[in-house]
PDB file of C-alpha atoms in Angstrom:
ATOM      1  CA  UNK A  84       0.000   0.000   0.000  1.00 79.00           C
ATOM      2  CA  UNK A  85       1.498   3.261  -1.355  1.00 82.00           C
ATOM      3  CA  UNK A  86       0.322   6.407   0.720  1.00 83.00           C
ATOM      4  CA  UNK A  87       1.179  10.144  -0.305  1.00 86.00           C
ATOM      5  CA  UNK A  88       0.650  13.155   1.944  1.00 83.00           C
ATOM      6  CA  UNK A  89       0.976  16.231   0.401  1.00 86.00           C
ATOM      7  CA  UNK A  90       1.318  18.236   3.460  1.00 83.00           C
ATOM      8  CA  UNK A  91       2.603  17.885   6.794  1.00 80.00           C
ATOM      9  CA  UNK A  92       0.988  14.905   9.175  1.00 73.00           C
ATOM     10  CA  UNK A  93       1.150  14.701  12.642  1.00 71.00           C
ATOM     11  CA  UNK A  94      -1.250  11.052  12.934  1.00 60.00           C
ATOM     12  CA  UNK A  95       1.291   8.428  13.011  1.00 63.00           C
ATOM     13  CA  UNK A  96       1.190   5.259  14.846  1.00 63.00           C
ATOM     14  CA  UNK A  97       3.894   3.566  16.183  1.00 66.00           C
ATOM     15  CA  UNK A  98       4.191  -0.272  16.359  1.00 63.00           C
ATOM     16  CA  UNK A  99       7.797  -1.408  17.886  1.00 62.00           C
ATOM     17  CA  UNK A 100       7.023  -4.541  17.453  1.00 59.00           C
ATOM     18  CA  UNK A 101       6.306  -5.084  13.723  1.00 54.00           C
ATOM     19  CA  UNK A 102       8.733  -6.348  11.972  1.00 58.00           C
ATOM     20  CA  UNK A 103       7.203  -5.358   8.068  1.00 63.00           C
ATOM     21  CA  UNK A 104       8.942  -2.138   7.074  1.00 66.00           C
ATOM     22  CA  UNK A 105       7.806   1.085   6.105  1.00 72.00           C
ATOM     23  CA  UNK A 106       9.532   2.640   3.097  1.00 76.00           C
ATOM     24  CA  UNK A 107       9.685   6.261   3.051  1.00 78.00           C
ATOM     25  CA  UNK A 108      10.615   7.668  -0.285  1.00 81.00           C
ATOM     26  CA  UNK A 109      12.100  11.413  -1.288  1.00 81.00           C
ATOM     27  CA  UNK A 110       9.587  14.375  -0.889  1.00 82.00           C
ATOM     28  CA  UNK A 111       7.208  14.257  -3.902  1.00 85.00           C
ATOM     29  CA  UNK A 112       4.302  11.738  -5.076  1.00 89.00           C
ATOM     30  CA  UNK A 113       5.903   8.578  -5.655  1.00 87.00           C
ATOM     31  CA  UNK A 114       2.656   6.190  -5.763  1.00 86.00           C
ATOM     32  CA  UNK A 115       2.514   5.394  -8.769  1.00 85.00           C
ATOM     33  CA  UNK A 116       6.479   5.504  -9.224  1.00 81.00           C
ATOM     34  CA  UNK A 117       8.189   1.918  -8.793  1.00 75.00           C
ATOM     35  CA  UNK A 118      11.932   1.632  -8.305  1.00 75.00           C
ATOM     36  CA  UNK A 119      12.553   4.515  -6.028  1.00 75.00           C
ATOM     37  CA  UNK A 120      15.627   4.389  -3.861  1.00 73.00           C
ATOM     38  CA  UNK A 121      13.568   4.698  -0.108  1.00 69.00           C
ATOM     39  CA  UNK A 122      14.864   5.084   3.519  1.00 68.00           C
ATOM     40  CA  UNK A 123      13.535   2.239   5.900  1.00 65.00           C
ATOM     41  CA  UNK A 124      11.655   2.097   8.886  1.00 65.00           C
ATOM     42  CA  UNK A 125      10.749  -0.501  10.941  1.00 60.00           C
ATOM     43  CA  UNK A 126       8.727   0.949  13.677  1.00 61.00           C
ATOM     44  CA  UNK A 127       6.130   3.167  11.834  1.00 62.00           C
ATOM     45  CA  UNK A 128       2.993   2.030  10.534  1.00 60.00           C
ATOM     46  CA  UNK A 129       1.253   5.461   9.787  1.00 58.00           C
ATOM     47  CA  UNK A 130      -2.474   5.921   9.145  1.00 71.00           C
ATOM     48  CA  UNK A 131      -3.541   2.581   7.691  1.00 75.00           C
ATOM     49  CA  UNK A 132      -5.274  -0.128  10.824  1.00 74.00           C
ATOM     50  CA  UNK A 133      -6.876  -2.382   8.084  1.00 78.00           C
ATOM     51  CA  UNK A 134      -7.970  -3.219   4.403  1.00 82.00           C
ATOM     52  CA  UNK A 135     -11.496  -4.658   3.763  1.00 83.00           C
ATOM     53  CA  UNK A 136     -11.405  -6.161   0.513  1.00 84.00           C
ATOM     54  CA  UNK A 137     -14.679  -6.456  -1.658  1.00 84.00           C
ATOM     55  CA  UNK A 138     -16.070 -10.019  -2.457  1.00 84.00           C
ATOM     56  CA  UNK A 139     -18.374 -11.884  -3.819  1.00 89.00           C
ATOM     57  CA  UNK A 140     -19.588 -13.040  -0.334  1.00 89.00           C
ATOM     58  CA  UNK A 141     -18.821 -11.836   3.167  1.00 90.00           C
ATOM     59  CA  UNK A 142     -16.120 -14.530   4.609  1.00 94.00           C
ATOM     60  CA  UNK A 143     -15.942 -15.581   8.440  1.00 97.00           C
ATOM     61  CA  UNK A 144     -13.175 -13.321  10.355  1.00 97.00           C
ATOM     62  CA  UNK A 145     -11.310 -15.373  13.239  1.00 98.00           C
ATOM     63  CA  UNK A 146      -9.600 -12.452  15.294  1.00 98.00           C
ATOM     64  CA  UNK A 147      -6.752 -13.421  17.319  1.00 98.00           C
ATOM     65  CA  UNK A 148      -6.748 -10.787  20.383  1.00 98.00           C
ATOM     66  CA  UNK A 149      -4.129 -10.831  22.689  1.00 97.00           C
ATOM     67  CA  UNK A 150      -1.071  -8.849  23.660  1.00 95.00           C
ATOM     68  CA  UNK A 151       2.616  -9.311  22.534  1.00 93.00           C
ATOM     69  CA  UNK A 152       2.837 -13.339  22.181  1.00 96.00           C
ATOM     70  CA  UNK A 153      -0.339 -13.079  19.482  1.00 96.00           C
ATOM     71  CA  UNK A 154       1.460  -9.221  18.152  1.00 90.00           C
ATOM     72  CA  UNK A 155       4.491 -11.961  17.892  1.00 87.00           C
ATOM     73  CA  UNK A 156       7.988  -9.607  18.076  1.00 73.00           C
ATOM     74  CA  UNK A 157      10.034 -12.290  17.941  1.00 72.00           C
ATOM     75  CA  UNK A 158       9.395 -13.230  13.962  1.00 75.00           C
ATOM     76  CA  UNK A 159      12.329 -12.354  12.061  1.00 64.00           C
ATOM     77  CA  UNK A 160      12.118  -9.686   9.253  1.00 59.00           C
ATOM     78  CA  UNK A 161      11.408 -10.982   5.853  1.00 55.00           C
ATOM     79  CA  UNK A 162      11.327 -14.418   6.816  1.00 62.00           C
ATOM     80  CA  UNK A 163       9.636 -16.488   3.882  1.00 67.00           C
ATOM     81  CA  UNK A 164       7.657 -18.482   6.305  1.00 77.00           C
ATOM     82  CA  UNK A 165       4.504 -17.427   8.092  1.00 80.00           C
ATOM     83  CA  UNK A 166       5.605 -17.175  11.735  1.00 87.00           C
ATOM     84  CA  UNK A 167       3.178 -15.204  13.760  1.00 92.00           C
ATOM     85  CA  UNK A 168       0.613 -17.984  15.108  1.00 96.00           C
ATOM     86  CA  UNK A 169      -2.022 -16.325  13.520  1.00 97.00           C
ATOM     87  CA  UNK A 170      -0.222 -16.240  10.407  1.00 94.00           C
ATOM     88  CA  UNK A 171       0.752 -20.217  10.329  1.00 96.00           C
ATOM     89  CA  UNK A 172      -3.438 -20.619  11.618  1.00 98.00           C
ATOM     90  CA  UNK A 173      -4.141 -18.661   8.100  1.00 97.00           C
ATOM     91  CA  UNK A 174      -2.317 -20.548   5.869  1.00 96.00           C
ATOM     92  CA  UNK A 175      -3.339 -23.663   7.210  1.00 97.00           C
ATOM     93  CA  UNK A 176      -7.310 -22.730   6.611  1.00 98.00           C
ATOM     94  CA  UNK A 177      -7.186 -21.494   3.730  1.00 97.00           C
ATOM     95  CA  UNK A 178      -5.012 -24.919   2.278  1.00 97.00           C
ATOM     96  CA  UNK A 179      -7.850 -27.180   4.033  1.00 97.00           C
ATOM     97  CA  UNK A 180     -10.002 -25.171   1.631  1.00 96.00           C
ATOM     98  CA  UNK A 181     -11.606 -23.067   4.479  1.00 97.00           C
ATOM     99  CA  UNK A 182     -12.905 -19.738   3.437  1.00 96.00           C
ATOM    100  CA  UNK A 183     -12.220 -18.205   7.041  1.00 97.00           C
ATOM    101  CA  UNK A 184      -9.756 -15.141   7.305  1.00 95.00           C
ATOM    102  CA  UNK A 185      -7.612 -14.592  10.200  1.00 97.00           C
ATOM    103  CA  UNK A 186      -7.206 -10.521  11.419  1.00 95.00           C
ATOM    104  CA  UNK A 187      -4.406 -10.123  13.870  1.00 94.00           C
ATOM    105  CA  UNK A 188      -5.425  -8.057  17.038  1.00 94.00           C
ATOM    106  CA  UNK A 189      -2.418  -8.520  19.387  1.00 93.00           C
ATOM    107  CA  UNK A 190      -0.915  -5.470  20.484  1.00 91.00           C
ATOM    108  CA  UNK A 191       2.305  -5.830  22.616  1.00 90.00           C
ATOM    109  CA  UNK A 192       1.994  -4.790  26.546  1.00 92.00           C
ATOM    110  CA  UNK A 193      -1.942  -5.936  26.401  1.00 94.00           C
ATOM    111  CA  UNK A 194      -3.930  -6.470  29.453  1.00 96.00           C
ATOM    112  CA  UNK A 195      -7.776  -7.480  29.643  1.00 97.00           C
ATOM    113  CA  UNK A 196      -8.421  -5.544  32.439  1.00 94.00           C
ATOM    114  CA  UNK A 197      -6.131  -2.622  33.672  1.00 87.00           C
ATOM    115  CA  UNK A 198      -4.490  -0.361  30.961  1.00 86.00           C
ATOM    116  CA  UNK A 199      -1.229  -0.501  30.979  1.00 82.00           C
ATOM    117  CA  UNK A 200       0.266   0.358  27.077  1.00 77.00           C
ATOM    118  CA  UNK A 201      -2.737   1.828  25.546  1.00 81.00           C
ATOM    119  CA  UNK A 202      -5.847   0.694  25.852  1.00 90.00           C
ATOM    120  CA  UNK A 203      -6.905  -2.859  27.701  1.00 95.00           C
ATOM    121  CA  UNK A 204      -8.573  -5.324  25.795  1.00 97.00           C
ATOM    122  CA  UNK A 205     -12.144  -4.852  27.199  1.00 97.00           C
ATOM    123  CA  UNK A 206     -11.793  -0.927  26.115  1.00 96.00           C
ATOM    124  CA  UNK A 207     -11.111  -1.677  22.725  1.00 96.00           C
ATOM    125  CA  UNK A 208     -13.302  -4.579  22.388  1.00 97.00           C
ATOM    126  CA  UNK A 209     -15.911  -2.713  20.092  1.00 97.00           C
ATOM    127  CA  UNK A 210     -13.071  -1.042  18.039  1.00 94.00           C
ATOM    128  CA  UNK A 211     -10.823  -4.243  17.326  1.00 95.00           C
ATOM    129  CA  UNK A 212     -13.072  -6.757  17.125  1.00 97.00           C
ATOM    130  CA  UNK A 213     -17.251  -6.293  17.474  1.00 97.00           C
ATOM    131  CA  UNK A 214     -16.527  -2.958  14.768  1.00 95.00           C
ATOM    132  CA  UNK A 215     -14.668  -5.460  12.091  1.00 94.00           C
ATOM    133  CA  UNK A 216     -17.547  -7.097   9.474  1.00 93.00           C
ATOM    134  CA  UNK A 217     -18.268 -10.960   9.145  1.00 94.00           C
ATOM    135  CA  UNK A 218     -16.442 -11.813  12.821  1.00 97.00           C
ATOM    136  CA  UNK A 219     -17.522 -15.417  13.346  1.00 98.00           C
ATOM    137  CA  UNK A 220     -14.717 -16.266  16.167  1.00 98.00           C
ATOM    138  CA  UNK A 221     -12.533 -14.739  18.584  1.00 98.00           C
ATOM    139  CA  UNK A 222      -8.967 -16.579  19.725  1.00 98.00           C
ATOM    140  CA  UNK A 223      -8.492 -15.581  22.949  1.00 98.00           C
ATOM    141  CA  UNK A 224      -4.915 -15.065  24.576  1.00 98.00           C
ATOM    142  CA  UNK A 225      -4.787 -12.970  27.174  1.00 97.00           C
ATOM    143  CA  UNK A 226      -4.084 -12.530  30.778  1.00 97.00           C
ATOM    144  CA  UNK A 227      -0.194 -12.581  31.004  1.00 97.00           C
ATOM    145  CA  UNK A 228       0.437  -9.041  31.739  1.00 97.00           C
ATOM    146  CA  UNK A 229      -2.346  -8.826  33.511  1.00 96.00           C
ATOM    147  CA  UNK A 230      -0.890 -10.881  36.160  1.00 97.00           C
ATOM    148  CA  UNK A 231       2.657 -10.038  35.528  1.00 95.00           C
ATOM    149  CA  UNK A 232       1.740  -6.052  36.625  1.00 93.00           C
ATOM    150  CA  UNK A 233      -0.714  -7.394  39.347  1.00 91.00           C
ATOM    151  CA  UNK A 234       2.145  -5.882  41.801  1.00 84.00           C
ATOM    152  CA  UNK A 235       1.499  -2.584  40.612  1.00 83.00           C
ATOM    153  CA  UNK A 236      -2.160  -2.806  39.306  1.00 83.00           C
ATOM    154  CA  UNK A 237      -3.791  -4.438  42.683  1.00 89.00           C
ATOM    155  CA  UNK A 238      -5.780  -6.723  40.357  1.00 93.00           C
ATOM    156  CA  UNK A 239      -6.715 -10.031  41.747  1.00 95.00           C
ATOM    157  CA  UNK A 240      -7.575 -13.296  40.373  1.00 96.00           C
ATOM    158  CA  UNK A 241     -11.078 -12.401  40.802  1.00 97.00           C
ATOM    159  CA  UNK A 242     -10.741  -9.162  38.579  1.00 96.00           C
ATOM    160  CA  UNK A 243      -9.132 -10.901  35.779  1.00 97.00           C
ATOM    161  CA  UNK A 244     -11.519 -13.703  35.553  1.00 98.00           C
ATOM    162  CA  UNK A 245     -13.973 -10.931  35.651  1.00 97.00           C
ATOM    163  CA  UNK A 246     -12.814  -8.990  32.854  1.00 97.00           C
ATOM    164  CA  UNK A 247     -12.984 -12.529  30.872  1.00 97.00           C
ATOM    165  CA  UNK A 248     -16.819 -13.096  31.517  1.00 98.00           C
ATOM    166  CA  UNK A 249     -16.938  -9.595  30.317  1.00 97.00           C
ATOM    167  CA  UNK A 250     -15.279  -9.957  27.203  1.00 98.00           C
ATOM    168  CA  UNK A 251     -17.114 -13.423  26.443  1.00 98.00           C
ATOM    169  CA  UNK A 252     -20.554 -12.197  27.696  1.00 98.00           C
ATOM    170  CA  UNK A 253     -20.137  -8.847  24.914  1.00 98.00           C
ATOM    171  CA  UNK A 254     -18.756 -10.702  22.013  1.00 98.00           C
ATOM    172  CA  UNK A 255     -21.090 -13.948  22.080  1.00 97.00           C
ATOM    173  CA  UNK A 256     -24.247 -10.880  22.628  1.00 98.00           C
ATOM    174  CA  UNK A 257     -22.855 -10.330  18.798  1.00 98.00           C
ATOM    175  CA  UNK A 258     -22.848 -14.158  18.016  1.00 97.00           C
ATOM    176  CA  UNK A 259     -19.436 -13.977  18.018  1.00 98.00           C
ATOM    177  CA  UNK A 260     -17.564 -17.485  19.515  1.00 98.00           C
ATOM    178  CA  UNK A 261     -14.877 -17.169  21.513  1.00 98.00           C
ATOM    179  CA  UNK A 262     -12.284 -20.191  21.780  1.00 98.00           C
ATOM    180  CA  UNK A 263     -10.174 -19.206  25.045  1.00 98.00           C
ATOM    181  CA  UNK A 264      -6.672 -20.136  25.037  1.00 98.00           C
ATOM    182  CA  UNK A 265      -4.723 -21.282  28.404  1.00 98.00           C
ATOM    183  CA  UNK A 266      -2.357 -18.779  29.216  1.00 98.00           C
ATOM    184  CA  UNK A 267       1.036 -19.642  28.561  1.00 98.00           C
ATOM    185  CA  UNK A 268       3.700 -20.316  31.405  1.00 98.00           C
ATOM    186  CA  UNK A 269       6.345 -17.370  32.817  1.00 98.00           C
ATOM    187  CA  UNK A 270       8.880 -18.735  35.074  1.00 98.00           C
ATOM    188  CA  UNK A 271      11.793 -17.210  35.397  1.00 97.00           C
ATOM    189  CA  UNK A 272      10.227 -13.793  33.722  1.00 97.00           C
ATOM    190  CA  UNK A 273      11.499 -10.527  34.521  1.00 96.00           C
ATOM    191  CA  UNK A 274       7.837 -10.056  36.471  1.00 96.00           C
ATOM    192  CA  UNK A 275       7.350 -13.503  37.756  1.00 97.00           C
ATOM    193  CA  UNK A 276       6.300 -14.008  40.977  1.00 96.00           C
ATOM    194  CA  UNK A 277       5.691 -17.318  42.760  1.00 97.00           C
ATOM    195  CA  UNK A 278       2.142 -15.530  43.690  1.00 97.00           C
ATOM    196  CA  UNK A 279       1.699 -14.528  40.339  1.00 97.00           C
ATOM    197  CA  UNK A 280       2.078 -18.408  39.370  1.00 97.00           C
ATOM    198  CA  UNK A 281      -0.696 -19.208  41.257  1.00 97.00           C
ATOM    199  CA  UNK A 282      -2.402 -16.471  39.516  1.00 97.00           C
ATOM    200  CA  UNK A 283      -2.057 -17.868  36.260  1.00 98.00           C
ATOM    201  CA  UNK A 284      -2.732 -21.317  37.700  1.00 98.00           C
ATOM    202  CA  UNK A 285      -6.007 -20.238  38.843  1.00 98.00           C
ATOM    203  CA  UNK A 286      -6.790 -18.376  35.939  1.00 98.00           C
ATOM    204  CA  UNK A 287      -6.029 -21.197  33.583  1.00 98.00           C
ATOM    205  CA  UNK A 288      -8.117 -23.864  36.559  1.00 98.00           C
ATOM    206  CA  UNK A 289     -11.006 -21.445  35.557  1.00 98.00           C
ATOM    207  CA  UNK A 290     -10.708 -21.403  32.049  1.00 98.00           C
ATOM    208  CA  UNK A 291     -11.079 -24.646  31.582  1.00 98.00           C
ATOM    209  CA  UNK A 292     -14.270 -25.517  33.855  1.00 98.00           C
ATOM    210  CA  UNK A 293     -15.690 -22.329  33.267  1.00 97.00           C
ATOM    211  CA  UNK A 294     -18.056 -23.865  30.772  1.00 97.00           C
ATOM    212  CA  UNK A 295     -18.609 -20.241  29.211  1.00 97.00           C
ATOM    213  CA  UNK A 296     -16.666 -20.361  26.105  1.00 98.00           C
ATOM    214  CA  UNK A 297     -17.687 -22.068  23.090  1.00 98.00           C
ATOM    215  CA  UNK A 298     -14.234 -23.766  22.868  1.00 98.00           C
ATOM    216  CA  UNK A 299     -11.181 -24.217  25.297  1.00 98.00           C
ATOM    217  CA  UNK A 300      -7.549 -24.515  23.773  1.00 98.00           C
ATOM    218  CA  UNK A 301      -4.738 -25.871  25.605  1.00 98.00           C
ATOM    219  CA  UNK A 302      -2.242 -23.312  24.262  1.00 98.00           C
ATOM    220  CA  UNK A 303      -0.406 -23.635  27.536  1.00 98.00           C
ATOM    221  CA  UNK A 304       0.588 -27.166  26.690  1.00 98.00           C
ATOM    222  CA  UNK A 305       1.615 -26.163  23.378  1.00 98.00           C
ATOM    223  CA  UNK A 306       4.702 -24.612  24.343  1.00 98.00           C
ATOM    224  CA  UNK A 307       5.450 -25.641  27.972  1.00 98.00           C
ATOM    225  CA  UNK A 308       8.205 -27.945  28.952  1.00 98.00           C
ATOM    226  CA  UNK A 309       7.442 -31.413  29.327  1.00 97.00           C
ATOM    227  CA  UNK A 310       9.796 -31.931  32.183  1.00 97.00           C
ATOM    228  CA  UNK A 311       9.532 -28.242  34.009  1.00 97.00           C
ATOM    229  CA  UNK A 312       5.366 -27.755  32.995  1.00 96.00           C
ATOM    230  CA  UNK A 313       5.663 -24.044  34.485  1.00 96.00           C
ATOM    231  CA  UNK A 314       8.488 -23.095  32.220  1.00 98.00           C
ATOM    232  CA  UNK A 315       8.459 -22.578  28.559  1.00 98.00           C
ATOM    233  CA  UNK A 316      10.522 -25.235  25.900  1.00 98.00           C
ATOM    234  CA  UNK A 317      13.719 -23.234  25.731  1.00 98.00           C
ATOM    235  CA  UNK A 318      13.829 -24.448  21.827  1.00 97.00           C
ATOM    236  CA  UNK A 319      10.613 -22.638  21.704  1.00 97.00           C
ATOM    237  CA  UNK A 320      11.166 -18.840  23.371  1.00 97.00           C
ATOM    238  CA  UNK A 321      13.558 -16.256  22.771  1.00 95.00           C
ATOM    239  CA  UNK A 322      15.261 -16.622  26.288  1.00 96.00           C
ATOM    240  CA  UNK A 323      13.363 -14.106  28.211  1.00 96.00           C
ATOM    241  CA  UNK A 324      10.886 -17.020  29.289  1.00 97.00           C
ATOM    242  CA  UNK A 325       7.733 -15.538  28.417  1.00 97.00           C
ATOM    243  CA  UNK A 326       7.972 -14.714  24.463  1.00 96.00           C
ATOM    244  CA  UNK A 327       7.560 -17.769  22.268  1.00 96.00           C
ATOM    245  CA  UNK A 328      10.667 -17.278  19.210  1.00 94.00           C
ATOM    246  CA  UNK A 329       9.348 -18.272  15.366  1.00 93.00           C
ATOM    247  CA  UNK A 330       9.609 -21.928  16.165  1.00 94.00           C
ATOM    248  CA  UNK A 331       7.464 -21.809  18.774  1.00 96.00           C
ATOM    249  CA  UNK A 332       4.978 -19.349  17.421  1.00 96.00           C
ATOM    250  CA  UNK A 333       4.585 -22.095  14.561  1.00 96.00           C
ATOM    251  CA  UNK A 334       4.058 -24.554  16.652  1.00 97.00           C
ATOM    252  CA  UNK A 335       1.596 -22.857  18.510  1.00 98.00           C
ATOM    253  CA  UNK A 336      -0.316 -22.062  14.833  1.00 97.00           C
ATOM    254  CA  UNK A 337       0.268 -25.200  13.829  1.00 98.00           C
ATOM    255  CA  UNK A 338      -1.739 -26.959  16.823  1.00 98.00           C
ATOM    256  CA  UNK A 339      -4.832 -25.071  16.865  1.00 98.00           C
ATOM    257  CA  UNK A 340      -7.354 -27.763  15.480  1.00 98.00           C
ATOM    258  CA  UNK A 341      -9.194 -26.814  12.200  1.00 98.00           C
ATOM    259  CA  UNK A 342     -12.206 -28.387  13.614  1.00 97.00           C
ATOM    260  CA  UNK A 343     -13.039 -25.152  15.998  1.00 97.00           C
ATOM    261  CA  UNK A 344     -14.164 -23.455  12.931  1.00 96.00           C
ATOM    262  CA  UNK A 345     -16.764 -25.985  11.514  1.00 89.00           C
TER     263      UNK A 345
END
């Protein structure tokens, strides 16, 4: 997509985490000008949140809303290979012949409950999910930083399942379905807590006998350690032992059964 201002713009967005870059050519109209020799940027993303693209029938949107292990930093630049979960989830579908579309919502330092970079997942429920047309599913991630800030925030298991029955209650009012994901493990995280482990325990206890959501997903299991269950595979994270790296966000995409979308 080939943008030209011809004045001055002060609405730009910044996404650190995106790893597509944003050429920025000479001054002038260069839209309809191939070949031009551009600076790079790989933090902006100005003016553009999404493309709808005209059909010949409205296809089913699965959004996958979460914070920075769904927003996926850790897929290298350029790499030929889907890596972003959602990504591997997409290409998957739409080789089983699938007519479903998968939108992206994960925006890095998400929480589903108290703000804490930009807005939390319940306040930009309408805008990033209910607003978007033909939304048939929601892939829930969520909860992490939640619990990771819960030091500074004062939120409490209670407020965080909370903010989940919330969520679920508002999208399935839309007859949207919501598959929640188990959230995925964070020893040895810069804001781990042995507290905060029982957080996510609990949280994760509830999301599976909650018996609110249309679907459950282990996602936890998907990338935990078989021999240290709290930890995550270190073949699978970027060392920081809470991001998954590419290999593990494939495997994550790759485990998601098909069947939740019949």
């Amino acid at each position: 997509v080939s943008i030209y201002l011809s004045g001055e713009s002060t609405l730009v967005s910044v996404h650190n985490a995106q790893k597509d870059p944003l050429h920025i050519s000479p001054p002038g109209d260069f839209t309809d000008r191939p070949g031009w020799t551009a600076a790079e940027s790989r933090n902006l993303r100005p003016l553009i949140a999404g493309i709808d693209v005209a059909g010949p029938r409205q296809r089913p949107v699965i959004v996958a809303l979460g914070d920075s292990i769904t927003d996926a930093n850790s897929c290298p630049h350029a790499d030929p290979e889907p890596c972003r979960w959602s990504d591997v989830l997409a290409r998957r579908l739409a080789a089983a012949g699938k007519p479903h579309v998968v939108v992206n919502q994960g925006i890095g330092g998400n929480t589903i409950v108290v703000p804490v970079t930009g807005a939390s997942a319940q306040a930009r429920l309408d805008r990033d999910v209910i607003a978007i047309p033909g939304v048939s599913h929601v892939l829930l991630l969520e909860g992490i930083n939640d619990i990771g800030k819960s030091g500074d925030s004062g939120i409490t298991a209670d407020d965080l399942i909370a903010g989940y029955r919330q969520l679920t209650e508002r999208l399935r009012a839309h007859g949207i379905k919501v598959v929640a994901m188990t959230v995925t493990p964070f020893v040895g995280a810069n804001y781990y807590r042995p507290e905060r482990e029982e957080m996510r325990k609990r949280l994760n206890a509830w999301i599976r006998s909650a018996g609110i959501f249309d679907a459950v997903f282990e996602m936890e299991k998907v990338v935990a350690d078989p021999a240290a269950p709290d930890r995550l595979k270190e073949d699978l994270q970027v060392g920081d032992n809470l991001h998954p790296n590419a290999a593990g966000q494939r495997a994550m995409g790759q485990a998601i059964p098909l069947r939740l979308f019949d």
